[in-house]
Every structure is written in C-alpha cells, then in structure tokens.
PDB file of C-alpha atoms in Angstrom:
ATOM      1  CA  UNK A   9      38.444  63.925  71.135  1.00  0.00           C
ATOM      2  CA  UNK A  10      41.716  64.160  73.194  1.00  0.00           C
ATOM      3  CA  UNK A  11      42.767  67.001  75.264  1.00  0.00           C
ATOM      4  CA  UNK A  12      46.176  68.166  73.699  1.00  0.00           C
ATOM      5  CA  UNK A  13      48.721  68.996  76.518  1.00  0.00           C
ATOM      6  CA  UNK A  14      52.704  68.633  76.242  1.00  0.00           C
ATOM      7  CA  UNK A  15      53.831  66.600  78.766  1.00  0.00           C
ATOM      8  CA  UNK A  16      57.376  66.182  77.825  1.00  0.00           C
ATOM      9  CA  UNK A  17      60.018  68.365  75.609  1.00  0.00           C
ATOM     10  CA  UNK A  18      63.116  65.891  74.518  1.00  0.00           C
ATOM     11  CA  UNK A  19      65.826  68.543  73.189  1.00  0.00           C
ATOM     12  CA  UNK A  20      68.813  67.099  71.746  1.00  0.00           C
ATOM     13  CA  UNK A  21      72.121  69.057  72.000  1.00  0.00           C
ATOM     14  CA  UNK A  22      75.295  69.474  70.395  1.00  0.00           C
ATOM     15  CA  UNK A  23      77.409  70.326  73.302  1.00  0.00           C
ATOM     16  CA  UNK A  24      77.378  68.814  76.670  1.00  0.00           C
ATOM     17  CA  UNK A  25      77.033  71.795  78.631  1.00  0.00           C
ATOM     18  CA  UNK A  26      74.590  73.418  76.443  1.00  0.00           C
ATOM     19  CA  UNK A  27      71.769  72.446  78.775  1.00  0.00           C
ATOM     20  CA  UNK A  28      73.077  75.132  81.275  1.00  0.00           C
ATOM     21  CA  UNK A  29      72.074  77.854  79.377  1.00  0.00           C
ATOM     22  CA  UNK A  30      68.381  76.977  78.585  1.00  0.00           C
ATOM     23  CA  UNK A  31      68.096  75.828  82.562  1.00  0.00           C
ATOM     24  CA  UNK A  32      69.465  79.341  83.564  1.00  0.00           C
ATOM     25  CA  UNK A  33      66.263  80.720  81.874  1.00  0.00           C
ATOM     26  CA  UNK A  34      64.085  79.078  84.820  1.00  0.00           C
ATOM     27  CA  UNK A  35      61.448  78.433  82.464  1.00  0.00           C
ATOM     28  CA  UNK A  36      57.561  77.780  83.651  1.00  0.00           C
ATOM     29  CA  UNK A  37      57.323  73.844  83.642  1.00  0.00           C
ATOM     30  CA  UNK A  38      60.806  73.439  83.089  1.00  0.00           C
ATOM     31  CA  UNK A  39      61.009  69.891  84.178  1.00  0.00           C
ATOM     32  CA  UNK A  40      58.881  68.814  81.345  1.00  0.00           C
ATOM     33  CA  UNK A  41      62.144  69.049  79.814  1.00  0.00           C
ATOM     34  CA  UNK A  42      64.999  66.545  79.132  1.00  0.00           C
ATOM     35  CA  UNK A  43      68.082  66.815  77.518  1.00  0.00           C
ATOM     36  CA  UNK A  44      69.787  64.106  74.954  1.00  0.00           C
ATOM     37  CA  UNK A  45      73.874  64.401  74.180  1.00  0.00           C
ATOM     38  CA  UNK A  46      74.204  63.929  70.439  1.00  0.00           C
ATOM     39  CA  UNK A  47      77.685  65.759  69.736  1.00  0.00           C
ATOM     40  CA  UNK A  48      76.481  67.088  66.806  1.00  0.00           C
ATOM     41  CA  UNK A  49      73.836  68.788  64.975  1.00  0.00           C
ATOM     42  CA  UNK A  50      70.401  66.685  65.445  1.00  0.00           C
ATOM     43  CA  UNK A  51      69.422  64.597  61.870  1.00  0.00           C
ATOM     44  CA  UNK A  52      66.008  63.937  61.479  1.00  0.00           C
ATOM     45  CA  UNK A  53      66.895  60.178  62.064  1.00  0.00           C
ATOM     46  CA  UNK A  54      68.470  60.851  65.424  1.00  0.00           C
ATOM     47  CA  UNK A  55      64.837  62.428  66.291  1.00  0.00           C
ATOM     48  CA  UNK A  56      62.304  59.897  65.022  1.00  0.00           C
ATOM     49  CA  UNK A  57      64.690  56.722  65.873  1.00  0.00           C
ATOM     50  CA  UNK A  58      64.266  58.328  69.170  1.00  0.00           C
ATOM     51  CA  UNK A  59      60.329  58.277  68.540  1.00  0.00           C
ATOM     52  CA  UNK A  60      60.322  54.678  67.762  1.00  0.00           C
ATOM     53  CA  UNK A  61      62.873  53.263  70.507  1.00  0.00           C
ATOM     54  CA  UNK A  62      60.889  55.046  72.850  1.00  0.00           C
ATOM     55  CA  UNK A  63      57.602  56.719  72.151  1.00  0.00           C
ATOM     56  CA  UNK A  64      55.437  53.903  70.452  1.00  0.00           C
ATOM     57  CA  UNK A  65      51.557  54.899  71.080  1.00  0.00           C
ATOM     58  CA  UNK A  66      52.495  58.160  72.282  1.00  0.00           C
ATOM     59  CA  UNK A  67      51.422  61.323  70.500  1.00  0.00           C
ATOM     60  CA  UNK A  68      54.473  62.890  69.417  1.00  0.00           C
ATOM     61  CA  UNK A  69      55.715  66.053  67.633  1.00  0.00           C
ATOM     62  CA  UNK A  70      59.133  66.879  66.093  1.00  0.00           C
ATOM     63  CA  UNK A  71      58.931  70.563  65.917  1.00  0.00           C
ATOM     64  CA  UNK A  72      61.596  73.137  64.755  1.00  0.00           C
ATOM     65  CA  UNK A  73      63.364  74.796  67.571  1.00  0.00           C
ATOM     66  CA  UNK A  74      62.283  77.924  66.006  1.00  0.00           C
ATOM     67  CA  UNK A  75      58.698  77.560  66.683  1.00  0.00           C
ATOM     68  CA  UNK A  76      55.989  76.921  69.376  1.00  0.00           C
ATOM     69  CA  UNK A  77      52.642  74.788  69.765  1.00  0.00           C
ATOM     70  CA  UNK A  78      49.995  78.068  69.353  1.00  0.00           C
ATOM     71  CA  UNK A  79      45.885  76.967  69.349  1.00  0.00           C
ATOM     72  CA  UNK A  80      43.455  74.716  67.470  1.00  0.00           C
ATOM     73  CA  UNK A  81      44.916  71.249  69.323  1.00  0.00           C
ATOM     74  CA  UNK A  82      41.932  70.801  71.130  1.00  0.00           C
ATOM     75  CA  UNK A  83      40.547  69.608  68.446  1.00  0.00           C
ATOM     76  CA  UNK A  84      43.044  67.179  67.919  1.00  0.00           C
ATOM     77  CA  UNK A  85      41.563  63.471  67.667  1.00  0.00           C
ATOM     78  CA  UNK A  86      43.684  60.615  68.598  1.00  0.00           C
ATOM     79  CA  UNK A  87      41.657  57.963  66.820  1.00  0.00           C
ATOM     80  CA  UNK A  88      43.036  59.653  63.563  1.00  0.00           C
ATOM     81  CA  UNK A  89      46.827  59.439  64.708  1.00  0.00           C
ATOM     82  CA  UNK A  90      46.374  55.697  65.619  1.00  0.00           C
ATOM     83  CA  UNK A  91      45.041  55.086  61.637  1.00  0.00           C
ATOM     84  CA  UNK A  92      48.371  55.351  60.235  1.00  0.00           C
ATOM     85  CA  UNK A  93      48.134  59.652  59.355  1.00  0.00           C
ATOM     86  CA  UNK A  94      50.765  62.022  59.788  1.00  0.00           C
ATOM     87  CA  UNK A  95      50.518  65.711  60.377  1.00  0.00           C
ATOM     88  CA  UNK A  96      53.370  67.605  58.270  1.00  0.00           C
ATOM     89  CA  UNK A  97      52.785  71.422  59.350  1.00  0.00           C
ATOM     90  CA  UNK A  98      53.386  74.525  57.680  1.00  0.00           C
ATOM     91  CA  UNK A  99      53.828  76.946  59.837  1.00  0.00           C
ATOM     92  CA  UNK A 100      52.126  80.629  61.223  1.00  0.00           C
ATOM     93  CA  UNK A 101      53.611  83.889  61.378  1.00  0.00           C
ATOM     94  CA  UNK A 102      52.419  86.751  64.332  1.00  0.00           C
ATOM     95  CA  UNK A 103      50.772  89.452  62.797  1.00  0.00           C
ATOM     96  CA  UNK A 104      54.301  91.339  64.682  1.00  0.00           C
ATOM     97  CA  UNK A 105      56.260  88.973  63.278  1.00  0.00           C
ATOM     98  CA  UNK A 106      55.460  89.990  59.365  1.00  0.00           C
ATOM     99  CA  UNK A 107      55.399  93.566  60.434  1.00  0.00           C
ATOM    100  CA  UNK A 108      58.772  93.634  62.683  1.00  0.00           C
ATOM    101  CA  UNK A 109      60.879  91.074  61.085  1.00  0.00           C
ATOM    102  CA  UNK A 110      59.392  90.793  57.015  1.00  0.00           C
ATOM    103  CA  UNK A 111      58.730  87.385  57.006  1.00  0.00           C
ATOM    104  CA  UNK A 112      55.715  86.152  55.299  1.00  0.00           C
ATOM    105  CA  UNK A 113      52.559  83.994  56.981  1.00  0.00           C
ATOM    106  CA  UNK A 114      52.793  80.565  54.962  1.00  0.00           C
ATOM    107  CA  UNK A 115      49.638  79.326  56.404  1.00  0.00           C
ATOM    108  CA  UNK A 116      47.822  82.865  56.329  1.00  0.00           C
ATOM    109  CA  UNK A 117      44.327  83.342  54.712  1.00  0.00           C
ATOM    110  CA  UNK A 118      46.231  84.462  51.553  1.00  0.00           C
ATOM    111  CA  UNK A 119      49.118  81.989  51.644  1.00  0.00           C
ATOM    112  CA  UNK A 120      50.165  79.561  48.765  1.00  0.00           C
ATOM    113  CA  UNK A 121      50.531  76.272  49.818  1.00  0.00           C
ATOM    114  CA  UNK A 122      54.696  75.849  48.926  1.00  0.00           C
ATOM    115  CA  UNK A 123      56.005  72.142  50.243  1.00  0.00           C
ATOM    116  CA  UNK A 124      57.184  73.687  53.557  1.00  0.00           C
ATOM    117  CA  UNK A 125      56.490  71.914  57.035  1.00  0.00           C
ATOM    118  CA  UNK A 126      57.934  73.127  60.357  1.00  0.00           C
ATOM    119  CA  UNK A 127      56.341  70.423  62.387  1.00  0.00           C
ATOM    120  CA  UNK A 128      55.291  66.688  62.248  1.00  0.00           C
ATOM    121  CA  UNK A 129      52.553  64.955  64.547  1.00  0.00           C
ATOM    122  CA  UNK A 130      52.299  61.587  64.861  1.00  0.00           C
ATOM    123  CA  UNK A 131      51.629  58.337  66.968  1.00  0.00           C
ATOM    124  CA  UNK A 132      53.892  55.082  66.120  1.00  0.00           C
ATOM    125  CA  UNK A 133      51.872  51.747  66.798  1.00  0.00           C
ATOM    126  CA  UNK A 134      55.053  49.728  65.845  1.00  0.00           C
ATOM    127  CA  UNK A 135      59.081  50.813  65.434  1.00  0.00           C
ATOM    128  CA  UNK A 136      59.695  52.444  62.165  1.00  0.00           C
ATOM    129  CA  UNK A 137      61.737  50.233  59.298  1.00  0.00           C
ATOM    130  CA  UNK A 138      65.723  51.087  59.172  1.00  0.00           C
ATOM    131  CA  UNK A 139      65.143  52.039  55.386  1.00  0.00           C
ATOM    132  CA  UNK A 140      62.963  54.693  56.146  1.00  0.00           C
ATOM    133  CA  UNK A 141      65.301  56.255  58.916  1.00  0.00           C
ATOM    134  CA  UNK A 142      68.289  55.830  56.475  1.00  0.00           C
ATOM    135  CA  UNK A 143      66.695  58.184  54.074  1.00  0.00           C
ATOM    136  CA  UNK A 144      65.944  60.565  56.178  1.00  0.00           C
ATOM    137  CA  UNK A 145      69.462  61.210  57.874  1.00  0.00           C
ATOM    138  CA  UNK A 146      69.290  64.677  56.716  1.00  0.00           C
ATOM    139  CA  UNK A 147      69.215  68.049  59.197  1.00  0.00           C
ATOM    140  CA  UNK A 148      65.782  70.133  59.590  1.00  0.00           C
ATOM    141  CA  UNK A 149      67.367  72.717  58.133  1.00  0.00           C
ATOM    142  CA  UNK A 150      68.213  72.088  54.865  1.00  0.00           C
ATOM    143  CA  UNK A 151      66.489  73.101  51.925  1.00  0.00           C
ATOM    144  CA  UNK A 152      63.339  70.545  50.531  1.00  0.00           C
ATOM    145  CA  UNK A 153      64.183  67.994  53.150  1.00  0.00           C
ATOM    146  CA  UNK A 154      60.389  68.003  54.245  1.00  0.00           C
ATOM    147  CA  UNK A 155      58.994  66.528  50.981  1.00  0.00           C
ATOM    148  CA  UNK A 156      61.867  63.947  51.511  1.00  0.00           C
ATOM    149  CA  UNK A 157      60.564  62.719  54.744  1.00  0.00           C
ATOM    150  CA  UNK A 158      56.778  62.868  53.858  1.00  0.00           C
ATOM    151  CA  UNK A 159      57.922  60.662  50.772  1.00  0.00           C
ATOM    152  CA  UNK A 160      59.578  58.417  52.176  1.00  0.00           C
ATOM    153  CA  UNK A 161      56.714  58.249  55.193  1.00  0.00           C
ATOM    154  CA  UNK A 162      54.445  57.782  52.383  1.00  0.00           C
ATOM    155  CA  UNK A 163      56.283  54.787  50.710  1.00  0.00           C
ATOM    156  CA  UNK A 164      57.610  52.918  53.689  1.00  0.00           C
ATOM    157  CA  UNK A 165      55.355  52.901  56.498  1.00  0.00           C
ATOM    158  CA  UNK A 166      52.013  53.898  54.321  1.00  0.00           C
ATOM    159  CA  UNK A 167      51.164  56.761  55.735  1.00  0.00           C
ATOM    160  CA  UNK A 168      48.366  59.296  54.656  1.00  0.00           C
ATOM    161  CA  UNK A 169      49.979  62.568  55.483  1.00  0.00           C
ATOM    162  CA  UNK A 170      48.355  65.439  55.845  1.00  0.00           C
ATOM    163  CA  UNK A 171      48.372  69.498  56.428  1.00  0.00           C
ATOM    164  CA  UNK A 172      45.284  70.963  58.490  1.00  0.00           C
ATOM    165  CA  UNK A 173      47.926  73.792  59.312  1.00  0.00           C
ATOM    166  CA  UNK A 174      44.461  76.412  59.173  1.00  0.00           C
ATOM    167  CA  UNK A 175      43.377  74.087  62.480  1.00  0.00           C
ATOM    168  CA  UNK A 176      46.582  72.861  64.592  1.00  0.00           C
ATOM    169  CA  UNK A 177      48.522  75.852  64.497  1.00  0.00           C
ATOM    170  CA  UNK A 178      52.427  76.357  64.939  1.00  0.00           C
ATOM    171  CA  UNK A 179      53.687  79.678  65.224  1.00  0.00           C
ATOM    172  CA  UNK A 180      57.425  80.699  63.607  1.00  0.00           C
ATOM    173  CA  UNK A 181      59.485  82.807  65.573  1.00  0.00           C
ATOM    174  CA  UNK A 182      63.010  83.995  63.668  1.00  0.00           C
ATOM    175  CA  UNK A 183      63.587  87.664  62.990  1.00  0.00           C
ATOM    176  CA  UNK A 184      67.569  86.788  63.077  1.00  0.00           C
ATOM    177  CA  UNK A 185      68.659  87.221  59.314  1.00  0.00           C
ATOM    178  CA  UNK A 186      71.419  84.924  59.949  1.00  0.00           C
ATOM    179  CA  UNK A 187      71.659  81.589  58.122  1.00  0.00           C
ATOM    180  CA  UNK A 188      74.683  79.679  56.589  1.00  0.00           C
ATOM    181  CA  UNK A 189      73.281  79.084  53.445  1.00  0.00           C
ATOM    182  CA  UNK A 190      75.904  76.564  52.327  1.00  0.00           C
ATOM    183  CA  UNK A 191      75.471  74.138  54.761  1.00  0.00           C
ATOM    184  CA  UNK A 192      71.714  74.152  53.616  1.00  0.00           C
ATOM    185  CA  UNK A 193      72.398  72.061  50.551  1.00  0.00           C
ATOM    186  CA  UNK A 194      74.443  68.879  49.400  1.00  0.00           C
ATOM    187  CA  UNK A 195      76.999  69.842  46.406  1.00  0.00           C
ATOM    188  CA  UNK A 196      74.470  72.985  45.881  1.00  0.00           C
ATOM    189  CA  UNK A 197      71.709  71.283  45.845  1.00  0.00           C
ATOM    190  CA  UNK A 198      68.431  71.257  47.778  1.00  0.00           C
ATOM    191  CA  UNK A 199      68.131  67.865  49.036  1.00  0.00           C
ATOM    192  CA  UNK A 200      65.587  66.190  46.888  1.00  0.00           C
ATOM    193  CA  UNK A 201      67.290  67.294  43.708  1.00  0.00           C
ATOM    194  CA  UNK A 202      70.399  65.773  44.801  1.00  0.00           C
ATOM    195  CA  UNK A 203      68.304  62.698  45.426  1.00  0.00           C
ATOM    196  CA  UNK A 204      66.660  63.273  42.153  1.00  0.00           C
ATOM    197  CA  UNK A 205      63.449  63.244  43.465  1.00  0.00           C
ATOM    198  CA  UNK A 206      60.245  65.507  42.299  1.00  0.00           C
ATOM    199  CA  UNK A 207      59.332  67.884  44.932  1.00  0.00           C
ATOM    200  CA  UNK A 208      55.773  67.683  44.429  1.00  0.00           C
ATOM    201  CA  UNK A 209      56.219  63.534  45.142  1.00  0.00           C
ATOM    202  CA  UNK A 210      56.357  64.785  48.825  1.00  0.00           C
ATOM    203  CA  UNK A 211      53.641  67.596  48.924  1.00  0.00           C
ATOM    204  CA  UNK A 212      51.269  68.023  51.733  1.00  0.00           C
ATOM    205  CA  UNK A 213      48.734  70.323  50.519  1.00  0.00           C
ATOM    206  CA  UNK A 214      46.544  72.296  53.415  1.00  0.00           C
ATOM    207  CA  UNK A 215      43.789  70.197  54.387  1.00  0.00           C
ATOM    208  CA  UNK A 216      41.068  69.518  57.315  1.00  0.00           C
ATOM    209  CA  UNK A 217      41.952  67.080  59.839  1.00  0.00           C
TER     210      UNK A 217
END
C-alpha cells in the first residue's frame, strides 16, 4: 500500500497571463503548482504526451478542472498501477451539490453506471505509442470522448481499465449552467459516433480496485 499525496498540479493554459489569476487566489500549497503555455484549449494528447515525455513511473492523474481528489486513496496500491491498469473515474456529487445545483451523483449508491469518467489514474513504465495519442487529440469536454480514450488504451498499450469510483473518490463541482453545446461535438456528433465506434467498446463499468 502507498500513501496517496499530490505532490505536483501541471495546469495547462490557454492564455499566457492566465496564471495571474489562479496565483492571485494565494492558494494553500500553491507551489505544488506549475503552469504549461498551450495557446489553446488543452486536447487530451497535449495532457498524456505530457505524461509520457515526462512522468514515466510516476503516479499520475488527468483530472477535469471541474473536480477535486475527495477520500478512499489511501487505499490506493501502486503494485496495481505498475501491472499495466488504468483507473477511468466516474465522478461524485456533494450531497449540496444535488440539492443546490440539480445535478445528479453518477457514482451514488443508486447510480447507473453510464460510460462517463471525469478522471484517469495511471503509472507509464514506458512512453506511450504516437497512434494512441493521435486518436485521442480530442478536448475533455466533448461528448463520449471517454470511451474513446479507454478504447484506444485498451487496444494500443493493453491496458485493463478499470472503475472502483465507490473507493477512489472524485468529487464534481459545476453548478454554472453554462456550456457551449456546439463545440461539444464534431459535425453534431458525439465523438465516437463520428468515429463510428460502439460506445459500449469503451465502457468501464464500476468495479473494486
């Protein structure tokens, strides 16, 4: 077993001088952060190229922005990471949350296990193949691009990827209402349809660790 504890937070940013606003927050431990200039909205490639140029047997997460590490990593265990599994996770909603802002808990007692995952775990032993990183060029936000990335995780590198979401939890936090819903899709399209790809190819069902 492996105590979990964040030691660094990469953010990458659009603008150059967007770091100035988060660093006039004075955050607690705010020098566990560091900032990356993209000049444009971050792709999934852009953050797990950045895993495997410089992160190789590190435990790493690509989280949302809208969401935060919460309990259960603890019992996170590091010997599991290093055998080739994944941890796609759907994510937790405060019990204010889904009274303030009507959202729904999708890993709640009740929930329904629907494809979504707002953060992946992992630990890269070796650089991941171009292929992969080609087909996953896509931005976190648009619609069925998770079962993309655990299918193509699945078929390039091997991976077993899993969901213990009731264990490691992350917690969701966006009340805001507002989301351009056009840019969420290609020609109208969630992504794996305009890839032509089955969504259930990329499922992640909840699971134990």
């Amino acid at each position: 077993m492996t105590f979990f504890q964040v030691e660094r937070i990469y953010v990458f940013l659009e603008k150059d001088t967007d770091h100035y606003a988060i660093e006039a927050q004075n955050l607690p431990e705010d020098w566990k952060l560091n900032f990356h200039f993209l000049g444009r909205r971050m792709r999934y490639k852009d953050a797990f190229q950045y895993a495997s140029n410089n992160l190789l047997r590190r435990n790493v997460m690509i989280m949302n922005a809208d969401c935060y590490v919460d309990k259960g990593f603890e019992q996170l265990d590091e010997s599991i990471l290093n055998k080739k599994t994944m941890y796609a996770l759907t994510r937790h909603e405060t019990p204010e949350n889904v009274r303030l802002c009507n959202v729904e808990d999708f890993c709640g007692p009740m929930a329904r296990y629907r494809g979504s995952h707002d953060a992946f775990l992992f630990r890269l032993l070796v650089p991941l193949p171009s292929q992969l990183l080609d087909n996953i060029d896509y931005r976190p936000n648009m619609l069925d691009i998770e079962p993309v990335l655990i299918f193509n995780f699945k078929k390039y590198v091997k991976f077993n990827v899993k969901n213990p979401c009731k264990i490691l939890h992350v917690v969701h936090h966006h009340c805001s209402k507002e989301r351009n819903e056009t840019e969420r899709t290609i020609n109208g399209h969630p992504v794996n349809r305009y890839l032509r790809m089955k969504r259930q190819q990329g499922w992640a069902p909840f699971s134990s660790l």
